[in-house]
PDB file of C-alpha atoms and ligand atoms in Angstrom:
ATOM      1  CA  UNK K 375     197.350 124.520  78.607  1.00  0.00           C
ATOM      2  CA  UNK K 376     194.851 123.123  80.790  1.00  0.00           C
ATOM      3  CA  UNK K 377     193.225 125.343  83.414  1.00  0.00           C
ATOM      4  CA  UNK K 378     191.100 124.929  86.514  1.00  0.00           C
ATOM      5  CA  UNK K 379     187.620 125.986  87.360  1.00  0.00           C
ATOM      6  CA  UNK K 380     188.160 129.139  89.522  1.00  0.00           C
ATOM      7  CA  UNK K 381     187.538 132.594  88.377  1.00  0.00           C
ATOM      8  CA  UNK K 382     187.252 132.752  84.637  1.00  0.00           C
ATOM      9  CA  UNK K 383     187.302 136.071  82.823  1.00  0.00           C
ATOM     10  CA  UNK K 384     185.788 136.555  79.232  1.00  0.00           C
ATOM     11  CA  UNK K 385     187.246 139.694  77.568  1.00  0.00           C
ATOM     12  CA  UNK K 386     187.086 141.099  74.079  1.00  0.00           C
ATOM     13  CA  UNK K 387     185.565 144.034  72.235  1.00  0.00           C
ATOM     14  CA  UNK K 388     181.973 145.116  72.319  1.00  0.00           C
ATOM     15  CA  UNK K 389     179.827 142.657  70.496  1.00  0.00           C
ATOM     16  CA  UNK K 390     182.214 139.505  70.887  1.00  0.00           C
ATOM     17  CA  UNK K 391     179.512 137.703  72.680  1.00  0.00           C
ATOM     18  CA  UNK K 392     180.974 137.887  76.230  1.00  0.00           C
ATOM     19  CA  UNK K 393     177.711 137.828  78.092  1.00  0.00           C
ATOM     20  CA  UNK K 394     175.941 135.149  75.999  1.00  0.00           C
ATOM     21  CA  UNK K 395     179.008 132.887  75.996  1.00  0.00           C
ATOM     22  CA  UNK K 396     179.592 133.591  79.765  1.00  0.00           C
ATOM     23  CA  UNK K 397     176.117 132.558  80.905  1.00  0.00           C
ATOM     24  CA  UNK K 398     176.457 129.169  78.786  1.00  0.00           C
ATOM     25  CA  UNK K 399     179.979 128.569  80.157  1.00  0.00           C
ATOM     26  CA  UNK K 400     178.970 128.949  83.579  1.00  0.00           C
ATOM     27  CA  UNK K 401     176.155 126.462  83.203  1.00  0.00           C
ATOM     28  CA  UNK K 402     178.396 124.134  81.712  1.00  0.00           C
ATOM     29  CA  UNK K 403     181.014 124.449  84.489  1.00  0.00           C
ATOM     30  CA  UNK K 404     178.482 124.576  87.211  1.00  0.00           C
ATOM     31  CA  UNK K 405     179.724 128.032  88.286  1.00  0.00           C
ATOM     32  CA  UNK K 406     178.118 131.201  89.060  1.00  0.00           C
ATOM     33  CA  UNK K 407     177.891 133.888  86.415  1.00  0.00           C
ATOM     34  CA  UNK K 408     178.759 137.611  86.886  1.00  0.00           C
ATOM     35  CA  UNK K 409     178.268 140.382  84.186  1.00  0.00           C
ATOM     36  CA  UNK K 410     180.556 143.030  85.230  1.00  0.00           C
ATOM     37  CA  UNK K 411     178.517 145.816  83.494  1.00  0.00           C
ATOM     38  CA  UNK K 412     175.524 144.645  85.273  1.00  0.00           C
ATOM     39  CA  UNK K 413     177.386 144.503  88.602  1.00  0.00           C
ATOM     40  CA  UNK K 414     178.428 148.206  88.185  1.00  0.00           C
ATOM     41  CA  UNK K 415     174.866 149.169  87.304  1.00  0.00           C
ATOM     42  CA  UNK K 416     173.263 147.463  90.429  1.00  0.00           C
ATOM     43  CA  UNK K 417     176.154 148.890  92.587  1.00  0.00           C
ATOM     44  CA  UNK K 418     175.862 152.520  91.320  1.00  0.00           C
ATOM     45  CA  UNK K 419     172.215 152.418  90.728  1.00  0.00           C
ATOM     46  CA  UNK K 420     172.618 153.758  87.268  1.00  0.00           C
ATOM     47  CA  UNK K 421     172.790 152.335  83.792  1.00  0.00           C
ATOM     48  CA  UNK K 422     176.040 152.268  81.790  1.00  0.00           C
ATOM     49  CA  UNK K 423     174.869 155.179  79.731  1.00  0.00           C
ATOM     50  CA  UNK K 424     173.888 157.223  82.679  1.00  0.00           C
ATOM     51  CA  UNK K 425     177.268 156.943  84.175  1.00  0.00           C
ATOM     52  CA  UNK K 426     178.998 158.001  80.808  1.00  0.00           C
ATOM     53  CA  UNK K 427     176.619 160.812  80.437  1.00  0.00           C
ATOM     54  CA  UNK K 428     176.564 162.047  84.150  1.00  0.00           C
ATOM     55  CA  UNK K 429     180.233 161.407  85.138  1.00  0.00           C
ATOM     56  CA  UNK K 430     182.272 160.564  82.055  1.00  0.00           C
ATOM     57  CA  UNK K 431     184.355 157.645  80.756  1.00  0.00           C
ATOM     58  CA  UNK K 432     187.044 158.166  83.349  1.00  0.00           C
ATOM     59  CA  UNK K 433     184.653 157.859  86.279  1.00  0.00           C
ATOM     60  CA  UNK K 434     183.298 154.736  84.609  1.00  0.00           C
ATOM     61  CA  UNK K 435     186.860 153.171  84.345  1.00  0.00           C
ATOM     62  CA  UNK K 436     187.430 153.730  88.058  1.00  0.00           C
ATOM     63  CA  UNK K 437     184.048 152.161  88.912  1.00  0.00           C
ATOM     64  CA  UNK K 438     185.033 149.298  86.465  1.00  0.00           C
ATOM     65  CA  UNK K 439     188.432 148.585  88.127  1.00  0.00           C
ATOM     66  CA  UNK K 440     186.802 148.763  91.665  1.00  0.00           C
ATOM     67  CA  UNK K 441     184.067 146.266  90.493  1.00  0.00           C
ATOM     68  CA  UNK K 442     186.873 144.066  88.961  1.00  0.00           C
ATOM     69  CA  UNK K 443     188.882 143.986  92.366  1.00  0.00           C
ATOM     70  CA  UNK K 444     185.460 142.938  94.249  1.00  0.00           C
ATOM     71  CA  UNK K 445     184.534 140.076  91.789  1.00  0.00           C
ATOM     72  CA  UNK K 446     188.191 138.877  91.385  1.00  0.00           C
ATOM     73  CA  UNK K 447     187.726 136.913  94.564  1.00  0.00           C
ATOM     74  CA  UNK K 448     184.745 134.797  93.282  1.00  0.00           C
ATOM     75  CA  UNK K 449     184.677 131.478  91.834  1.00  0.00           C
ATOM     76  CA  UNK K 450     182.701 132.294  88.824  1.00  0.00           C
ATOM     77  CA  UNK K 451     182.536 133.086  85.189  1.00  0.00           C
ATOM     78  CA  UNK K 452     182.907 136.875  84.772  1.00  0.00           C
ATOM     79  CA  UNK K 453     181.987 138.661  81.481  1.00  0.00           C
ATOM     80  CA  UNK K 454     183.898 142.049  81.408  1.00  0.00           C
ATOM     81  CA  UNK K 455     183.216 145.182  79.496  1.00  0.00           C
ATOM     82  CA  UNK K 456     185.215 145.620  76.294  1.00  0.00           C
ATOM     83  CA  UNK K 457     187.415 148.292  77.732  1.00  0.00           C
ATOM     84  CA  UNK K 458     188.583 146.383  80.888  1.00  0.00           C
ATOM     85  CA  UNK K 459     191.729 145.419  79.474  1.00  0.00           C
ATOM     86  CA  UNK K 460     192.889 149.021  78.669  1.00  0.00           C
ATOM     87  CA  UNK K 461     194.390 149.467  82.203  1.00  0.00           C
ATOM     88  CA  UNK K 462     197.363 147.311  83.136  1.00  0.00           C
ATOM     89  CA  UNK K 463     196.284 147.004  86.593  1.00  0.00           C
ATOM     90  CA  UNK K 464     193.022 145.198  85.453  1.00  0.00           C
ATOM     91  CA  UNK K 465     194.991 142.941  83.133  1.00  0.00           C
ATOM     92  CA  UNK K 466     197.454 141.927  85.912  1.00  0.00           C
ATOM     93  CA  UNK K 467     194.659 141.385  88.354  1.00  0.00           C
ATOM     94  CA  UNK K 468     192.792 139.167  86.030  1.00  0.00           C
ATOM     95  CA  UNK K 469     195.804 137.105  85.028  1.00  0.00           C
ATOM     96  CA  UNK K 470     196.950 136.727  88.739  1.00  0.00           C
ATOM     97  CA  UNK K 471     193.483 135.743  89.856  1.00  0.00           C
ATOM     98  CA  UNK K 472     192.083 133.581  87.153  1.00  0.00           C
ATOM     99  CA  UNK K 473     192.110 132.298  83.613  1.00  0.00           C
ATOM    100  CA  UNK K 474     191.404 134.945  80.970  1.00  0.00           C
ATOM    101  CA  UNK K 475     189.873 134.194  77.537  1.00  0.00           C
ATOM    102  CA  UNK K 476     189.930 136.747  74.714  1.00  0.00           C
ATOM    103  CA  UNK K 477     186.821 136.208  72.454  1.00  0.00           C
ATOM    104  CA  UNK K 478     188.167 137.137  69.121  1.00  0.00           C
ATOM    105  CA  UNK K 479     186.470 138.282  65.954  1.00  0.00           C
ATOM    106  CA  UNK K 480     187.207 140.647  62.968  1.00  0.00           C
ATOM    107  CA  UNK K 481     186.103 144.391  63.479  1.00  0.00           C
ATOM    108  CA  UNK K 482     183.543 144.071  60.342  1.00  0.00           C
ATOM    109  CA  UNK K 483     181.629 141.288  62.412  1.00  0.00           C
ATOM    110  CA  UNK K 484     181.597 143.197  65.554  1.00  0.00           C
ATOM    111  CA  UNK K 485     180.626 146.427  64.017  1.00  0.00           C
ATOM    112  CA  UNK K 486     177.526 145.046  62.420  1.00  0.00           C
ATOM    113  CA  UNK K 487     176.421 143.890  65.770  1.00  0.00           C
ATOM    114  CA  UNK K 488     176.957 146.994  67.874  1.00  0.00           C
ATOM    115  CA  UNK K 489     176.363 149.938  65.552  1.00  0.00           C
ATOM    116  CA  UNK K 490     173.802 152.291  66.813  1.00  0.00           C
ATOM    117  CA  UNK K 491     173.438 150.174  70.015  1.00  0.00           C
ATOM    118  CA  UNK K 492     171.941 152.705  72.624  1.00  0.00           C
ATOM    119  CA  UNK K 493     173.223 150.808  75.541  1.00  0.00           C
ATOM    120  CA  UNK K 494     176.675 151.132  74.339  1.00  0.00           C
ATOM    121  CA  UNK K 495     178.080 154.842  74.783  1.00  0.00           C
ATOM    122  CA  UNK K 496     181.069 154.051  72.665  1.00  0.00           C
ATOM    123  CA  UNK K 497     179.450 152.299  69.780  1.00  0.00           C
ATOM    124  CA  UNK K 498     177.739 155.487  68.868  1.00  0.00           C
ATOM    125  CA  UNK K 499     180.591 157.242  67.269  1.00  0.00           C
ATOM    126  CA  UNK K 500     182.209 157.135  63.699  1.00  0.00           C
ATOM    127  CA  UNK K 501     183.017 153.778  62.278  1.00  0.00           C
ATOM    128  CA  UNK K 502     186.677 154.722  61.821  1.00  0.00           C
ATOM    129  CA  UNK K 503     187.104 156.079  65.327  1.00  0.00           C
ATOM    130  CA  UNK K 504     185.643 152.538  66.606  1.00  0.00           C
ATOM    131  CA  UNK K 505     187.988 150.610  64.300  1.00  0.00           C
ATOM    132  CA  UNK K 506     190.947 152.595  65.852  1.00  0.00           C
ATOM    133  CA  UNK K 507     189.769 151.737  69.170  1.00  0.00           C
ATOM    134  CA  UNK K 508     189.544 148.038  68.117  1.00  0.00           C
ATOM    135  CA  UNK K 509     193.097 148.037  66.792  1.00  0.00           C
ATOM    136  CA  UNK K 510     194.455 149.855  69.872  1.00  0.00           C
ATOM    137  CA  UNK K 511     192.922 147.479  72.236  1.00  0.00           C
ATOM    138  CA  UNK K 512     193.945 144.165  70.355  1.00  0.00           C
ATOM    139  CA  UNK K 513     197.386 143.881  72.230  1.00  0.00           C
ATOM    140  CA  UNK K 514     195.763 144.173  75.522  1.00  0.00           C
ATOM    141  CA  UNK K 515     193.027 141.398  74.601  1.00  0.00           C
ATOM    142  CA  UNK K 516     195.972 139.275  73.009  1.00  0.00           C
ATOM    143  CA  UNK K 517     197.830 139.378  76.147  1.00  0.00           C
ATOM    144  CA  UNK K 518     195.089 137.215  77.687  1.00  0.00           C
ATOM    145  CA  UNK K 519     196.077 133.623  78.197  1.00  0.00           C
ATOM    146  CA  UNK K 520     193.733 132.033  75.876  1.00  0.00           C
ATOM    147  CA  UNK K 521     192.466 133.201  72.376  1.00  0.00           C
ATOM    148  CA  UNK K 522     189.201 131.803  71.136  1.00  0.00           C
ATOM    149  CA  UNK K 523     188.435 132.530  67.475  1.00  0.00           C
ATOM    150  CA  UNK K 524     184.766 133.102  67.460  1.00  0.00           C
ATOM    151  CA  UNK K 525     184.283 134.109  63.762  1.00  0.00           C
ATOM    152  CA  UNK K 526     181.500 131.965  62.296  1.00  0.00           C
ATOM    153  CA  UNK K 527     180.918 130.156  65.481  1.00  0.00           C
ATOM    154  CA  UNK K 528     177.712 129.997  67.490  1.00  0.00           C
ATOM    155  CA  UNK K 529     177.870 130.831  71.162  1.00  0.00           C
ATOM    156  CA  UNK K 530     177.568 127.068  71.823  1.00  0.00           C
ATOM    157  CA  UNK K 531     180.554 126.339  69.664  1.00  0.00           C
ATOM    158  CA  UNK K 532     182.463 129.092  71.536  1.00  0.00           C
ATOM    159  CA  UNK K 533     181.678 127.448  74.697  1.00  0.00           C
ATOM    160  CA  UNK K 534     182.871 124.060  73.317  1.00  0.00           C
ATOM    161  CA  UNK K 535     186.122 125.621  72.340  1.00  0.00           C
ATOM    162  CA  UNK K 536     186.558 127.137  75.826  1.00  0.00           C
ATOM    163  CA  UNK K 537     185.663 123.817  77.665  1.00  0.00           C
ATOM    164  CA  UNK K 538     188.689 122.089  75.763  1.00  0.00           C
ATOM    165  CA  UNK K 539     190.878 124.162  78.095  1.00  0.00           C
ATOM    166  CA  UNK K 540     189.505 122.564  81.273  1.00  0.00           C
ATOM    167  CA  UNK K 541     190.742 119.561  83.065  1.00  0.00           C
ATOM    168  CA  UNK K 542     187.450 117.815  83.515  1.00  0.00           C
TER     169      UNK K 542
HETATM  170  C1  S3P S1823     182.776 149.403  76.883  1.00  0.00           C
HETATM  171  C2  S3P S1823     182.038 148.316  76.520  1.00  0.00           C
HETATM  172  C3  S3P S1823     180.756 148.042  77.324  1.00  0.00           C
HETATM  173  C4  S3P S1823     180.798 148.659  78.624  1.00  0.00           C
HETATM  174  C5  S3P S1823     180.905 150.175  78.370  1.00  0.00           C
HETATM  175  C6  S3P S1823     182.365 150.411  77.827  1.00  0.00           C
HETATM  176  C7  S3P S1823     184.117 149.532  76.160  1.00  0.00           C
HETATM  177  O1  S3P S1823     180.721 146.487  77.638  1.00  0.00           O
HETATM  178  O2  S3P S1823     181.643 148.259  79.543  1.00  0.00           O
HETATM  179  O3  S3P S1823     179.867 150.521  77.468  1.00  0.00           O
HETATM  180  O4  S3P S1823     184.832 150.531  76.573  1.00  0.00           O
HETATM  181  O5  S3P S1823     184.265 148.807  75.115  1.00  0.00           O
HETATM  182  P1  S3P S1823     180.449 145.429  76.398  1.00  0.00           P
HETATM  183  O6  S3P S1823     181.822 145.090  75.742  1.00  0.00           O
HETATM  184  O7  S3P S1823     179.797 144.282  77.050  1.00  0.00           O
HETATM  185  O8  S3P S1823     179.531 145.959  75.242  1.00  0.00           O
END
């Protein structure tokens, strides 16, 4: 399936490389780049850990859905947070308004990248709890239009894989 340059969403678990790949892909396509977590932080004036601590995950999810609705009208590459696909409304919105890529990698690869990361509230928990979250989320990610296997690939190689799906 070939796709067109409009709104491009990068999804996948924490540590999949969505932000790094997103920036590079945006450059290659000549599009703007939006990191949804940064967008939420700028809008709320708080960091993601602060939002989780002060208001809880449910509040963060509401801010996330609201932010997604706002950016969904932009022509840009959008790197989403790892939990954005949990809500059906978010998945449907992304699919309706753009092309969704799933940056796939095995849990053990991601775990090594995110363990003890202070900027990721959900990465602080037990390894097995995190693995369960990963397993539970996979169907939501796979629901995305295009899966990019990132195992063993550099960000540049992932971008090359993504570019193969564009017309020009
Ligand atoms: C989250 C992932 C984070 C961020 C928040 C929640 C998640 O984004 O949105 O900490 O639920 O997986 P990254 O996937 O960019 O780490």
